Structure formats: structure tokens, C-alpha cells
Amino acid sequence: MEATVQVTHLRKSFGPVEAVKDVSFEVYPGEIFGLLGPNGAGKTTTIRMMLDIFKADEGQVRLFGDGDMTEEKKNRIGYLPEDRGLYKDLKLEPTLLYLATLKGLEEAVARERLEAWLRRLDLYEHRQKKVQELSKGMQQKAQIIATLLHEPELIVVDEPFAGLDPVNTRLVKEIMEEQRQAGRAIIMSTHQMYQVEALCSRIVLISQGEAMLYGEVADIKRQFSGNAVTLQGQGDFSALPGVLEVRRENGAWHLALETGVAPQELFRALAARGDIKIERFEIAEPSLDDIFIAVVKGGAAAEAPHA
Amino acid sequence: MHKAFLVARHAYLEAVKKKSFLIATLGLPLLLVVVMVIAIVVQLSGSSKLPLGYVDHTGLFDPALWDRVERPPQVELVRFSETSEAQAALEAQEIQAYYVIPKDYLEAPLLELYYWETGPGELVVASFEGFMQFNLILQAPATARTRLLRGADLTIRSLDGRRQVGGDSFLNMILPFAAGFAFYFVVMSAGGYMLQAVTNEKENRTIEVLATSLSPEQLIGGKAVGLMAVVLTQLLLWGGVLVLVGLVGARYFPILYTLEMPWDLIGLVLLFFLPSYLLVASVMTAVGSVVVDQQQGQQIAGLLNMPFIFPLFFVGLIMTNPNSPMLVALTLFPTTSFITLTMRWGFTAVPLWQMGVSWVLTVGAAALSVWLAARLFRIGMLQYGQRLKLKNIVAALREGH
């Protein structure tokens, strides 16, 4: 199967700041691909280079096969940027129709599809309201419609769940899953790791402008097993050597370990201390959160097999 | 191309639907009509429709010839041979007033005017004076007569003979001045719209979505065309009302008869309009791209308007010495060429070389500023909530993105 997006060794600097040093990945039709990384890692810059908003200093971007970005290719992209907005003093429906026609959609077709979308996302009653009169969540849903109305083959969503309540978050997840099943290639950038875990089959993790992890989520998790432990007991577990992060989960302690620290070492250290009593100690399957922290804070990297 | 059209149409419809636009567009013609109506009412008030009588003791003043002279409709004149007849007609309210022209009028030119409570209106008096002058001129020898009737006709020609200005009417001097002004402010207001449109796009953070739909050139070009169409709509409407008011007004204000259509000036305006507009629009686009929000944009735009409105400080000089080196310089300078040219138009014959050089420089400056604005737009639009520093601007212009 041909990749919808193929990004190879992208590099971009702004003056002395090297925003992206080396990022490569491929995204295929019918998958939700997670683009992860801490703030300022270079995710947005990578997306902007991919979509031809910025020109890359080095490296290559291929969208829908060979060749430069064209208007026809732009019509096949749906983009929900992180810094997003709609014309605040315009009415919702005409605004969405205008944006759809700019994606090459006939106005009549856009109008027909729009009604279904507005009804599904509970915006139909508000279609003649000015955008500024809508709540933040409604505006967010409206922007999701603007991203999808022209049925793009490549969907790029940056923090698609921001500003949504749990009900709408579930709805948007459903929509993303539907789009995936319809064979669209979806790139999702988010900080919400549990959403990534629920939706994405593959990820790339960027830190300080470099791709640190890339591959199947399941493979990556397997590589990082042993990097986290769950324990129950009495005492203070918040400041232990070799531990990157500690959090309470359902009455138990969840500890993410530094790279190179084996769970046995931690167990020995805990057993040697008199102020701590251990009731349960087990090696946890690392969550993406743990892996994220291990990579970003601890500088760990692993080369997962390419998909 | 199609997308640029969509942007233009959207920009046009959105601007035209705004209340501020409706008020500005309909307000001015309305004001014009009101002023015209008031002027006509003042003109007509106190002036009776009754004929004006006169008693001619000299036998020189004949209404028959005067009636054949082409002129706007004025008061009807009735000649009486005796003062008592005129007095009787006045008492019977058949005439509004009467003049008595004494026998020795040519030696001692004094008239007597008789009326009841209110005297004849200004227009009626002026009309009678015209009648008197006409008949007096008829007494002069034939050669002098035509000369006197036509008045002085001064024509200024440029040395190469290709440009000339007729001194036939004050209005023909003032009109290019006013038209230039109007067109100029149209260009500036379209520039203002442009600034608003760009900062609006930036404040609303729509640019990234648009950037994946069309190119910045399509977006900016579409907006510029759409907003120009807005202003042209305004102008067409105003022009229509002006012509209408002129046609109605000519019935009451004879001076409007002397107006001529300044076709050469219209040609000049057409030539300069587009490059001047592009220059202003791209400067405003550049400002809009660099600033954080509309308020800041307007402050900077206020300053940047200066090089465009500079010639307005030289109105006096334009009237007294339209060919002074200062004004020639302003004619050649791209930001001031349009307004200086139109203002000088009625007062002098601007040499052809000045117009040519000025046009070439304006077009060149417009092309350069469009290029600059497109670059600044590309880098500036993604800088939400922060101002581009001069250092960044220079760096970005050098390397481009």
C-alpha cells in the first residue's frame, strides 16, 4: 500500500533555533497515527512543513505520491490546527460553506452534507448564530466539521479534544474511528496519552526536534516493559532514587523508572529501608504516559521495527 | 484562480452587508440630496412665479430677441410703456415687481424698482440684469458684440501643444480637484478595509486552515479585488447620484451648464487607479501582517498614511503655482503621484513626460510593495499575538520561507 504521507529527514531552523532536527515517518490510509511530543518539541513545525505552510530547510515531504504541493492536493487535506479559529463576527453556516468551497466543494453539495453534520454535532439549531455567540466547545465542533466536510483523504488534527466535555469527546472519537474505517489517513497530535492509546495504532514521538520513538504502539510498549512498577504499601514513595515519576492510581503507587534502572534494583532498595513497608510489588505494563516521560525526561530511545 | 474569486466574492459580500458600509454608502448621497434640496428651496423661497415688469423709457430693451437666447428657464418679462400701467398690473398682482428704466439711463445708469412687501428673488434680479446686459451689448459694434457676449476665453497650452487647459469655467478647474480627492479617499479607504481584513484574519486565527486551502497570493489577491469592488460600488452609486443631482440642479443653478466632461482626466484616473490602489493595499497588508491586532495596525497605518496625504498640505501652492518644483517632485513620487496629478490638473497643463515618468514609478513601486507584502504576510500571519520584530522581518525577507 502506498503511503499517504512520507516525511524523510525533515530539518528546519528559525534563525539560531533548530526547531526540527531530524524527523521521518510514514502514514498510511486507514490508520490513526499519533504525533506526540512535549510542548515545543517541533510537532507543529513538522505539521506545517508537511502541509507546505513552511518550507523545510532539508528533507523531503511526499503527499499522495510524488510531486510538489498543488491546489488539487490541498483539496484532499483536512487540517484542524492547534491555533485555530473561525470568523467571529460571521454566522456559522455561511462560514462553514465558505471554507468548504475553498476546498473545492460545490456549494450545493457542501450545503447538503453540512446539514447532516450540524445535526449530528448538535449545532443545527445554532447555524444562523454568529460564531462568537457559540460556546468554546461548539466552536471546536464547528471546526471539526470544517476539517471533514470536504471528505479529505488526509486528516491532520492537532489536539482535537481540547475544550470538549466527555460526551463530545466520545463523539469526536467515534467520528475519528469512522474516518479511519472509511480508509482515510489520520494524523493526530495530542498530549492526552490515553486517547492515543485508545485510538492510534502507530506513533512517532518527537523530543527536541528529533524523532525518539517510531512504530507500532504495541511494539513500543513491549520494549519499554520493565520500566514501570506498581506497588502497594505504607510509607512515602514519592522521592525514590532511579524513579522518574510517581502517581497514585486506585490506591496503588505507579512508578515510572529511569532508563537502565531494573525493577529488581528498586525492590532491593525498598526492602533495605526501614521506613517503608511493601504489601504488593509488580512489574507494570508501561502506559504511553510512562514511555513519554521516560523518553522525554530520561532521554531513553528505542528503535521499534518499522511498520 | 477560482478560489481567488471565491475569496473576492466572500470579502465583497461580507463588507457590503456591514452596517458601517451601508451608512457610509447611503449617507453621503443622502446628504448631497438634502443639501441640494435646501439650496433649491432657498433659491426659490421668496421668489414669486409671477412675471417681472419693466417700463422702458429709452426704447432700447426689447424682450423679443432675449427670448430667443438659449438659457435656463427664468422669469417671464413684461414690457410696459407707461409707469401707471405697470403700477396697475402690480396692484392687480399680475406682476411681482417692476423696474423703471429712465430716459437718460445710458448717461446715468440707475434703475428704480417697485414692489409690494417682498422684492424679487436673487434669481429674478440676476435674470433681469442678464437681459439688460444683453440688450446693451446689442448697441455695440458687431465685432465687439461677439467678443463681449462670449467673454474672455483664455487657453493655456503646453509648449509641445499636446496639453491645454481652457479657462472657460471655474467649475472645470475645481472639478478635477474634487474628483481627484474623492478617488483618492476611495483608494485610501479601500486600503483601510484591506488592513482590517488582514488583521481580522490574524485575530481570528483562520490563516492556517486557509493556507492548506489556497496560496497566500490567492487569498490576498482575492481580498484586494473584492474590497476594491466594494469601493467601486460605493463610487458608482455616488457618481450616479452626483449626475442625477447635477441634472436636476442645472435647472436652478446656471453655472452647472458650463461643466464639461473631463474625459482626459477620467483616462488619467483609470491609468493611475489600479497601481495606486495596489500600493496602498499592499502597504496595509504588510502592516496587517506585522502587527498584533487591529488597534495597533490602525496606529501604524495612521502614520503610514502621511506619505500618501502629504500633498494635501500644498493645496494653496497648487492653486497659485501649480508647476513649482515641489509639486513636480510630488507628482513623480509614487505615494503622492495620484493625488498631486489630479489636483494640479485643473490649474495647469501637466507635461506629458511628468505623467509618463510618474506612472512608471507608481507601477514599479506597486509591484515592489506587492512582492514585499506577500513575503511579510507569509511569515507574519502565523505569529499569533506577537509583533514581528524588525530584525525578524529583515531576516525573513532575506531568506524567505
XYZ file of C-alpha atoms in Angstrom:
708
model
C 0.000 0.000 0.000
C 1.313 3.447 -0.871
C 1.832 5.844 1.995
C -0.410 8.930 2.032
C 2.310 10.869 3.786
C 6.009 10.215 3.616
C 8.278 12.521 5.566
C 12.039 11.944 5.404
C 14.734 13.645 7.490
C 12.996 16.973 7.857
C 15.030 19.830 9.248
C 14.048 23.400 9.928
C 15.597 26.221 11.903
C 14.362 29.700 12.706
C 17.455 31.821 12.980
C 19.663 30.200 15.612
C 16.872 27.957 16.922
C 16.747 24.485 15.442
C 13.058 23.656 15.720
C 13.167 20.337 13.881
C 16.420 18.393 13.562
C 15.532 15.057 12.074
C 12.029 13.707 11.717
C 10.890 10.891 9.441
C 7.657 8.909 9.325
C 5.043 7.470 7.033
C 1.289 7.447 7.383
C -0.988 5.036 5.546
C -4.651 5.065 4.545
C -6.923 3.550 7.175
C -4.791 4.328 10.216
C -4.761 6.857 13.006
C -1.191 7.919 13.508
C -0.133 9.622 16.729
C 2.255 12.557 16.504
C 3.459 13.004 20.063
C 5.896 15.129 21.949
C 6.189 17.695 24.710
C 5.446 21.380 24.158
C 7.981 22.975 21.862
C 9.244 19.634 20.565
C 8.645 20.636 16.950
C 5.326 18.881 16.267
C 3.531 21.918 14.866
C 6.549 22.898 12.787
C 6.669 19.358 11.415
C 2.984 19.512 10.506
C 3.415 22.911 8.892
C 6.296 21.658 6.775
C 4.293 18.604 5.850
C 1.411 20.808 4.699
C 3.646 23.259 2.833
C 2.915 26.173 5.152
C 6.639 26.290 5.903
C 9.384 25.240 3.549
C 11.760 22.671 5.054
C 15.470 23.517 5.151
C 16.292 19.917 4.395
C 14.490 16.646 3.893
C 11.561 15.616 1.822
C 7.781 15.553 2.065
C 5.672 13.408 -0.209
C 1.904 13.770 -0.030
C -0.298 11.495 -2.132
C 2.697 10.274 -4.102
C 5.340 12.301 -5.881
C 5.393 15.950 -6.784
C 5.019 19.355 -5.182
C 2.012 20.591 -3.284
C -0.774 21.567 -5.671
C -4.214 23.042 -5.256
C -5.696 19.670 -6.120
C -3.683 18.085 -3.278
C -4.745 20.823 -0.872
C -8.368 19.927 -1.602
C -7.652 16.403 -0.297
C -6.362 17.635 3.077
C -8.408 18.421 6.167
C -6.467 20.303 8.811
C -7.501 21.247 12.312
C -4.593 23.361 13.545
C -3.715 23.930 17.180
C -4.016 27.694 16.767
C -7.429 27.702 15.287
C -10.396 29.923 14.866
C -13.350 30.908 12.758
C -14.521 34.346 11.665
C -16.068 35.512 14.924
C -18.484 38.061 13.543
C -19.854 35.827 10.797
C -22.691 33.356 11.008
C -21.834 29.703 11.464
C -23.467 28.117 8.422
C -22.193 30.565 5.761
C -18.728 30.419 7.302
C -18.576 26.628 7.040
C -19.930 26.739 3.480
C -17.314 29.309 2.512
C -14.480 27.210 3.946
C -15.826 24.119 2.168
C -15.967 25.880 -1.209
C -12.352 26.934 -0.676
C -11.627 23.193 -0.536
C -13.089 22.820 -3.999
C -16.501 21.579 -2.923
C -19.584 22.687 -4.871
C -21.750 24.865 -2.678
C -24.856 22.735 -3.220
C -23.011 19.551 -2.207
C -21.498 21.303 0.791
C -24.920 22.530 1.899
C -26.366 19.031 1.705
C -23.551 17.421 3.697
C -23.425 20.263 6.176
C -26.951 19.729 7.385
C -26.208 16.153 8.403
C -23.028 17.178 10.190
C -24.691 20.062 12.021
C -27.445 17.783 13.225
C -25.037 15.094 14.338
C -22.926 17.533 16.338
C -25.927 19.350 17.832
C -25.202 22.585 16.042
C -28.163 22.670 13.672
C -30.193 24.990 15.901
C -27.250 27.359 16.118
C -26.408 27.510 12.430
C -27.572 31.103 11.993
C -25.775 32.361 15.089
C -22.589 34.317 14.894
C -19.535 32.253 15.761
C -18.695 34.469 18.735
C -22.080 33.631 20.265
C -21.213 29.923 20.382
C -19.551 28.252 23.339
C -15.945 27.156 23.078
C -16.976 23.519 22.726
C -19.420 24.387 19.950
C -16.756 26.331 18.096
C -14.480 23.348 18.425
C -17.119 21.056 16.947
C -17.743 23.536 14.150
C -14.058 23.423 13.322
C -14.127 19.660 13.223
C -16.922 19.950 10.651
C -14.808 22.398 8.644
C -11.987 19.851 8.717
C -14.103 16.952 7.488
C -16.861 18.402 5.309
C -14.957 18.019 2.035
C -14.203 14.359 2.873
C -10.410 14.685 2.805
C -8.166 11.668 2.310
C -5.617 13.056 4.748
C -6.859 14.383 8.073
C -4.467 16.230 10.368
C -5.891 17.100 13.772
C -3.935 18.952 16.438
C -5.447 18.485 19.919
C -8.896 17.544 18.573
C -10.363 17.037 22.054
C -9.361 20.397 23.509
C -12.339 22.176 25.026
C -14.716 19.223 24.715
C -16.778 17.681 27.517
C -16.713 13.874 27.953
C -19.842 13.372 25.840
C -18.467 15.327 22.923
C -15.017 13.804 23.355
C -16.599 10.399 22.879
C -18.490 11.654 19.833
C -15.332 13.030 18.226
C -13.529 9.758 18.965
C -16.311 7.901 17.227
C -16.004 10.202 14.254
C -12.240 9.681 14.062
C -12.717 5.930 14.183
C -15.321 6.142 11.400
C -12.961 8.175 9.267
C -10.269 5.574 9.804
C -12.622 2.790 8.776
C -13.506 4.782 5.667
C -9.857 4.471 4.678
C -8.673 7.969 5.480
C -5.173 8.577 6.770
C -5.382 10.440 10.062
C -2.562 12.178 11.901
C -3.457 13.100 15.459
C -1.307 15.277 17.628
C -2.257 15.392 21.294
C -0.969 15.412 24.845
C -3.762 13.143 26.031
C -1.912 9.828 26.066
C -4.929 7.719 26.949
C -6.627 8.999 23.786
C -3.575 7.987 21.804
C -3.637 4.585 23.429
C -7.318 4.190 22.600
C -7.135 5.403 19.012
C -3.668 5.164 17.491
C -2.076 2.065 16.068
C 1.269 3.713 15.395
C 3.051 6.760 16.752
C 6.094 8.910 16.380
C 7.405 10.669 19.455
C 9.340 13.850 18.872
C 11.510 15.466 21.510
C 13.715 18.497 20.952
C 13.157 18.314 17.227
C 14.130 14.670 16.856
C 12.044 11.537 16.379
C 12.820 9.463 19.501
C 10.310 6.653 19.022
C 8.562 5.446 15.945
C 6.443 2.394 15.286
C 3.538 0.237 16.455
C 2.203 1.164 19.879
C 2.197 -2.495 20.938
C 5.855 -2.973 19.918
C 6.937 0.144 21.725
C 5.138 -0.920 24.891
C 6.816 -4.310 24.753
C 10.200 -2.616 24.503
C 9.509 -0.472 27.497
C 8.038 -3.180 29.736
C 10.056 -3.277 32.921
C 10.255 0.443 33.013
C 7.381 0.807 35.404
C 6.215 -0.882 38.566
C 3.007 -0.854 40.559
C 3.238 -1.237 44.311
C 1.131 -1.051 47.446
C 2.372 -0.494 50.934
C 2.958 2.031 53.699
C 5.421 4.875 53.643
C 6.469 7.679 51.377
C 7.177 6.536 47.832
C 7.334 10.000 46.299
C 11.091 10.555 46.362
C 12.980 7.417 45.441
C 16.256 7.166 43.553
C 16.005 5.885 39.967
C 12.337 6.886 39.718
C 11.269 9.491 37.160
C 7.671 9.951 38.156
C 5.282 8.748 40.819
C 1.493 8.861 40.771
C -1.367 7.349 42.813
C -3.702 5.057 40.902
C -6.626 3.281 42.611
C -4.910 3.182 45.976
C -1.657 1.886 44.488
C 1.574 3.684 43.588
C 2.636 3.762 39.975
C 6.336 4.380 39.495
C 7.990 5.169 36.147
C 11.665 4.160 36.242
C 14.687 5.813 34.748
C 16.240 4.054 31.793
C 18.693 1.432 32.900
C 17.109 1.012 36.307
C 15.870 -2.567 36.703
C 12.762 -3.225 38.847
C 14.829 -5.632 40.958
C 17.211 -2.862 41.942
C 14.309 -0.746 43.084
C 12.849 -3.685 45.014
C 16.167 -4.262 46.785
C 16.474 -0.602 47.668
C 12.938 -0.517 49.056
C 13.441 -3.712 51.078
C 16.544 -2.236 52.668
C 14.652 0.757 54.022
C 13.046 0.575 57.444
C 10.518 3.358 56.934
C 8.730 1.571 54.112
C 6.543 -1.499 54.175
C 5.702 -3.241 50.917
C 2.485 -5.217 50.514
C 2.447 -5.658 46.712
C 5.138 -5.151 44.071
C 4.607 -5.951 40.418
C 6.090 -5.039 37.073
C 3.547 -2.902 35.238
C 2.875 -2.760 31.562
C 4.032 0.752 30.825
C 1.389 3.175 29.685
C 2.223 5.558 26.862
C 2.370 8.178 29.582
C 5.243 6.289 31.262
C 7.028 5.853 27.992
C 6.516 9.510 27.126
C 8.046 10.537 30.439
C 10.877 8.039 30.206
C 11.803 9.303 26.765
C 11.286 13.000 27.314
C 12.709 13.279 30.816
C 15.080 10.385 30.829
C 16.317 10.650 27.259
C 15.586 6.981 26.565
C 15.116 5.999 22.978
C 14.283 2.773 21.317
C 14.196 1.747 17.735
C 10.982 -0.082 17.196
C 10.684 -2.063 13.999
C 9.192 -0.006 11.193
C 5.661 -0.786 10.238
C -7.955 31.398 -9.885
C -11.368 30.109 -8.973
C -10.502 30.201 -5.273
C -9.261 33.788 -5.513
C -12.646 34.605 -6.994
C -14.386 32.864 -4.078
C -12.326 34.910 -1.627
C -13.131 38.105 -3.552
C -16.835 37.340 -3.593
C -16.845 36.496 0.101
C -14.905 39.644 1.011
C -17.250 41.732 -1.136
C -20.486 40.323 0.239
C -19.319 40.477 3.833
C -18.205 44.097 3.508
C -21.321 45.218 1.669
C -23.577 43.654 4.285
C -21.904 45.561 7.141
C -23.898 48.369 8.728
C -20.970 50.774 8.637
C -20.739 50.310 4.886
C -24.439 50.948 4.355
C -24.303 54.088 6.450
C -21.239 55.422 4.654
C -22.517 54.496 1.216
C -26.055 55.755 1.524
C -25.257 58.608 3.904
C -23.183 60.678 1.509
C -25.659 60.723 -1.392
C -28.436 61.393 1.068
C -26.501 64.345 2.419
C -25.908 65.581 -1.125
C -29.591 65.370 -1.978
C -30.534 67.149 1.245
C -28.021 69.937 0.575
C -29.301 70.260 -2.980
C -32.916 70.390 -1.865
C -32.120 73.006 0.771
C -30.227 75.076 -1.803
C -33.131 74.901 -4.247
C -35.655 75.760 -1.559
C -33.556 78.774 -0.502
C -33.228 79.754 -4.143
C -36.956 79.509 -4.764
C -38.238 80.848 -1.479
C -39.315 84.449 -1.722
C -39.165 84.310 -5.468
C -42.577 84.610 -6.974
C -43.592 82.805 -10.132
C -45.294 85.955 -11.414
C -43.773 87.790 -14.392
C -41.471 90.746 -13.852
C -42.480 94.039 -15.402
C -40.388 96.922 -16.656
C -41.084 100.341 -18.041
C -38.561 101.252 -20.705
C -38.257 104.969 -21.346
C -35.196 104.528 -23.558
C -36.775 102.122 -26.058
C -33.556 100.108 -26.133
C -34.628 96.972 -24.267
C -36.541 94.506 -26.382
C -37.666 91.176 -24.900
C -38.200 89.579 -28.321
C -34.509 88.935 -29.019
C -33.777 87.975 -25.418
C -36.407 85.276 -25.559
C -34.539 83.641 -28.411
C -31.330 83.348 -26.418
C -30.792 79.829 -25.105
C -30.685 79.816 -21.315
C -32.153 78.024 -18.326
C -35.838 78.745 -17.702
C -36.149 82.051 -15.931
C -38.734 84.656 -15.106
C -41.056 85.971 -17.816
C -40.566 89.664 -18.674
C -43.443 92.035 -19.489
C -42.763 95.411 -21.065
C -44.958 98.426 -20.180
C -44.873 101.733 -21.989
C -46.219 103.786 -19.032
C -45.439 103.644 -15.322
C -49.149 103.859 -14.497
C -49.835 100.645 -16.463
C -47.101 98.829 -14.616
C -48.389 100.150 -11.288
C -51.893 98.923 -12.144
C -50.542 95.479 -13.053
C -48.605 95.337 -9.771
C -51.722 96.291 -7.807
C -53.744 93.651 -9.673
C -50.975 91.167 -8.738
C -50.311 90.298 -12.352
C -46.601 91.003 -11.911
C -44.344 90.553 -8.861
C -42.441 93.816 -9.332
C -41.376 96.271 -11.988
C -38.284 98.217 -12.949
C -38.301 101.671 -14.391
C -35.525 102.416 -16.874
C -35.182 106.218 -17.079
C -34.709 108.037 -20.381
C -31.144 109.082 -19.505
C -30.149 105.562 -18.439
C -27.119 105.403 -20.719
C -25.703 108.561 -19.172
C -26.759 107.883 -15.588
C -27.302 104.128 -15.205
C -29.753 103.988 -12.312
C -32.881 101.822 -12.123
C -35.937 102.133 -9.923
C -37.577 99.013 -8.585
C -41.182 98.896 -7.310
C -42.731 96.017 -5.434
C -45.148 95.167 -2.623
C -43.885 93.724 0.646
C -41.173 91.387 -0.705
C -38.813 92.180 -3.505
C -37.953 89.812 -6.362
C -35.638 86.910 -5.548
C -31.939 86.779 -6.401
C -32.519 84.652 -9.458
C -35.096 87.084 -10.848
C -32.789 90.059 -10.321
C -29.913 88.204 -11.940
C -32.127 87.282 -14.844
C -33.140 90.908 -15.391
C -29.528 92.016 -15.207
C -28.696 89.450 -17.871
C -31.453 90.848 -20.040
C -30.155 94.397 -19.581
C -26.575 93.412 -20.415
C -27.681 91.510 -23.479
C -29.565 94.487 -24.878
C -26.789 96.913 -24.040
C -24.264 94.746 -25.841
C -26.511 94.804 -28.895
C -25.825 98.534 -29.107
C -22.109 97.894 -29.572
C -20.442 97.408 -32.997
C -20.757 93.880 -34.407
C -17.130 92.735 -33.769
C -17.112 93.927 -30.189
C -20.537 92.412 -29.704
C -19.487 88.793 -30.223
C -16.363 89.372 -28.154
C -18.411 90.786 -25.302
C -21.066 88.141 -25.489
C -18.653 85.228 -25.369
C -16.432 86.814 -22.769
C -12.720 86.175 -22.443
C -11.647 82.691 -23.471
C -8.163 82.045 -22.177
C -6.481 78.827 -23.180
C -3.170 77.694 -21.729
C -1.188 75.314 -23.914
C 1.865 73.325 -23.016
C 4.906 74.020 -25.201
C 4.609 70.744 -27.053
C 0.999 71.676 -27.817
C -0.405 68.369 -26.675
C -1.932 69.510 -23.414
C -4.128 72.509 -22.875
C -6.354 73.993 -20.220
C -9.327 76.130 -21.116
C -10.177 78.946 -18.772
C -13.847 78.641 -19.527
C -15.188 77.858 -16.097
C -14.122 77.876 -12.517
C -16.039 74.636 -12.078
C -13.924 72.904 -14.690
C -10.914 73.784 -12.617
C -12.379 72.711 -9.323
C -13.974 69.514 -10.566
C -10.759 67.571 -11.270
C -9.609 68.742 -7.884
C -12.704 67.351 -6.205
C -12.766 64.193 -8.305
C -9.123 63.561 -7.510
C -9.861 63.982 -3.855
C -12.823 61.643 -3.981
C -10.944 58.962 -5.881
C -8.001 59.344 -3.633
C -10.006 58.839 -0.488
C -11.636 55.858 -2.107
C -8.203 54.314 -2.607
C -7.275 55.086 0.980
C -10.481 53.692 2.413
C -10.069 50.502 0.395
C -6.582 50.305 1.879
C -8.145 50.682 5.304
C -10.532 47.825 4.559
C -7.543 45.766 3.495
C -5.772 46.360 6.805
C -8.924 45.367 8.621
C -9.309 42.219 6.530
C -5.742 41.088 7.162
C -5.728 41.777 10.903
C -9.154 40.154 11.096
C -7.754 37.004 9.525
C -4.914 37.100 12.011
C -7.045 37.832 15.069
C -9.462 35.057 14.152
C -6.626 32.580 13.575
C -8.124 31.304 10.361
C -4.952 31.561 8.381
C -3.597 28.066 8.888
C -6.779 26.464 7.626
C -6.807 28.845 4.676
C -3.134 28.160 3.969
C -3.998 24.500 3.393
C -6.787 25.520 1.038
C -5.170 28.142 -1.178
C -1.985 30.126 -1.625
C -1.324 33.411 0.229
C -1.292 35.162 -3.143
C -4.763 33.839 -3.954
C -6.000 34.895 -0.532
C -4.513 38.388 -0.565
C -5.242 38.941 -4.257
C -8.838 37.817 -3.816
C -9.330 40.082 -0.846
C -7.786 43.058 -2.633
C -10.054 42.588 -5.646
C -13.153 42.044 -3.509
C -12.532 45.136 -1.410
C -11.781 47.218 -4.487
C -15.128 46.095 -5.868
C -16.725 47.258 -2.621
C -15.253 50.706 -3.021
C -16.101 50.870 -6.716
C -19.691 50.008 -5.872
C -19.672 52.910 -3.467
C -18.164 55.185 -6.085
C -20.586 54.129 -8.804
C -23.504 54.814 -6.514
C -22.141 58.203 -5.525
C -21.325 59.044 -9.133
C -24.854 58.136 -10.189
C -26.383 60.324 -7.504
C -23.994 63.146 -8.381
C -25.002 63.070 -12.053
C -28.655 62.976 -11.078
C -28.259 65.882 -8.675
C -26.303 67.740 -11.356
C -29.065 67.262 -13.908
C -31.729 68.465 -11.501
C -29.526 71.234 -10.158
C -28.738 72.618 -13.613
C -32.332 73.802 -13.849
C -31.739 76.062 -10.889
C -28.017 76.812 -10.984
C -26.913 78.096 -14.390
C -23.216 77.643 -13.532
C -23.629 73.856 -13.796
C -24.310 74.409 -17.516
C -20.696 75.328 -18.068
C -19.491 71.889 -16.911
C -17.697 69.746 -19.413
C -16.952 66.055 -19.135
C -13.192 65.845 -18.408
C -12.553 62.725 -20.498
C -8.770 63.097 -20.435
C -8.847 63.319 -16.657
C -11.031 60.227 -16.453
C -8.445 58.431 -18.581
C -5.697 59.543 -16.238
C -7.630 58.360 -13.198
C -8.204 54.978 -14.817
C -4.480 54.629 -15.504
C -3.380 55.547 -12.002
C -6.175 53.972 -10.029
C -5.006 50.353 -10.088
C -1.298 50.871 -9.292
C -2.146 53.438 -6.602
C -4.655 51.082 -5.074
C -2.199 48.162 -5.175
C 0.412 50.332 -3.498
C -1.895 51.303 -0.653
C -3.419 47.829 -0.318
C -0.062 46.103 -0.148
C 1.332 48.584 2.369
C -1.738 47.909 4.513
C -1.353 44.143 4.029
C 2.244 44.404 5.176
C 1.193 46.402 8.244
C -1.589 43.941 8.997
C 0.848 41.041 8.772
C 3.331 42.565 11.157
C 1.091 43.867 13.944
C -0.662 42.012 16.745
C -4.172 43.380 16.404
C -6.334 45.881 14.621
C -5.798 48.693 17.103
C -2.059 48.564 16.718
C -2.490 48.246 12.975
C -4.546 51.401 12.807
C -1.986 53.341 14.810
C 0.780 52.375 12.428
C -1.462 52.839 9.390
C -2.247 56.353 10.628
C 1.448 57.157 10.433
C 1.876 55.425 7.102
C -0.961 57.447 5.635
C 1.250 60.527 5.883
C 3.333 59.913 2.761
C 0.063 59.417 0.896
C -1.777 62.532 2.063
C 1.262 64.806 2.126
C 0.188 66.828 -0.974
C -2.931 67.985 0.867
C -0.711 70.427 2.754
C 0.105 72.128 -0.544
C -3.381 72.994 -1.746
C -2.539 76.700 -1.682
C 0.624 76.167 -3.686
C -1.255 74.056 -6.228
C -3.678 76.902 -6.851
C -1.076 79.667 -7.057
C 1.941 77.927 -8.553
C 0.958 74.503 -9.894
C 4.305 73.966 -11.628
C 6.583 74.593 -8.662
C 9.483 72.116 -8.326
C 7.992 70.836 -5.062
C 4.811 69.833 -6.832
C 6.696 68.285 -9.732
C 8.580 66.175 -7.187
C 5.329 65.140 -5.523
C 3.913 64.273 -8.948
C 6.783 61.912 -9.606
C 6.858 60.287 -6.145
C 4.778 57.071 -6.193
C 2.776 57.571 -2.996
C 1.817 61.143 -3.863
C 1.595 60.970 -7.660
C -2.104 60.235 -7.975
C -3.458 62.984 -5.760
C -0.926 65.615 -6.887
C -1.667 64.970 -10.543
C -5.418 65.242 -10.186
C -5.162 68.355 -8.025
C -2.813 70.092 -10.477
C -4.954 69.041 -13.426
C -7.426 71.896 -13.319
C -4.807 74.573 -12.724
C -2.110 73.768 -15.239
C -1.244 71.617 -18.198
C 0.872 68.873 -16.631
C 3.608 67.966 -19.141
C 3.316 64.537 -20.689
C 6.766 63.429 -19.545
C 5.821 64.016 -15.916
C 2.727 61.871 -16.262
C 4.684 59.131 -18.018
C 7.543 59.002 -15.531
C 5.129 59.256 -12.631
C 3.060 56.337 -13.928
C 6.093 54.124 -14.472
C 7.387 54.887 -10.964
C 3.984 54.246 -9.405
C 3.626 50.911 -11.185
C 7.172 49.946 -10.168
C 6.571 50.863 -6.540
C 3.280 48.957 -6.562
C 4.952 45.814 -7.918
C 7.705 46.031 -5.310
C 5.316 46.558 -2.433
C 3.060 43.698 -3.533
C 6.080 41.390 -3.521
C 7.148 42.656 -0.105
C 3.658 42.360 1.332
C 3.286 38.764 0.126
C 6.529 37.810 1.895
C 5.633 39.583 5.125
C 2.184 38.067 5.006
C 3.612 34.557 4.697
C 5.767 34.915 7.794
C 3.635 37.347 9.793
C 0.331 35.549 9.673
C 1.458 32.648 11.806
C 2.795 34.871 14.574
C -0.352 34.947 16.663
C -0.445 37.516 19.399
C 3.069 38.747 18.833
C 4.581 41.516 16.850
C 7.234 40.786 14.278
C 10.491 42.346 15.358
C 12.323 44.417 12.791
C 15.250 42.013 12.991
C 12.993 39.064 12.153
C 11.365 40.947 9.312
C 14.691 41.742 7.697
C 15.944 38.191 8.192
C 12.755 36.717 6.783
C 12.805 38.982 3.763
C 16.351 37.927 3.055
C 15.887 34.200 3.249
C 12.141 33.802 2.740
C 10.056 30.897 3.927
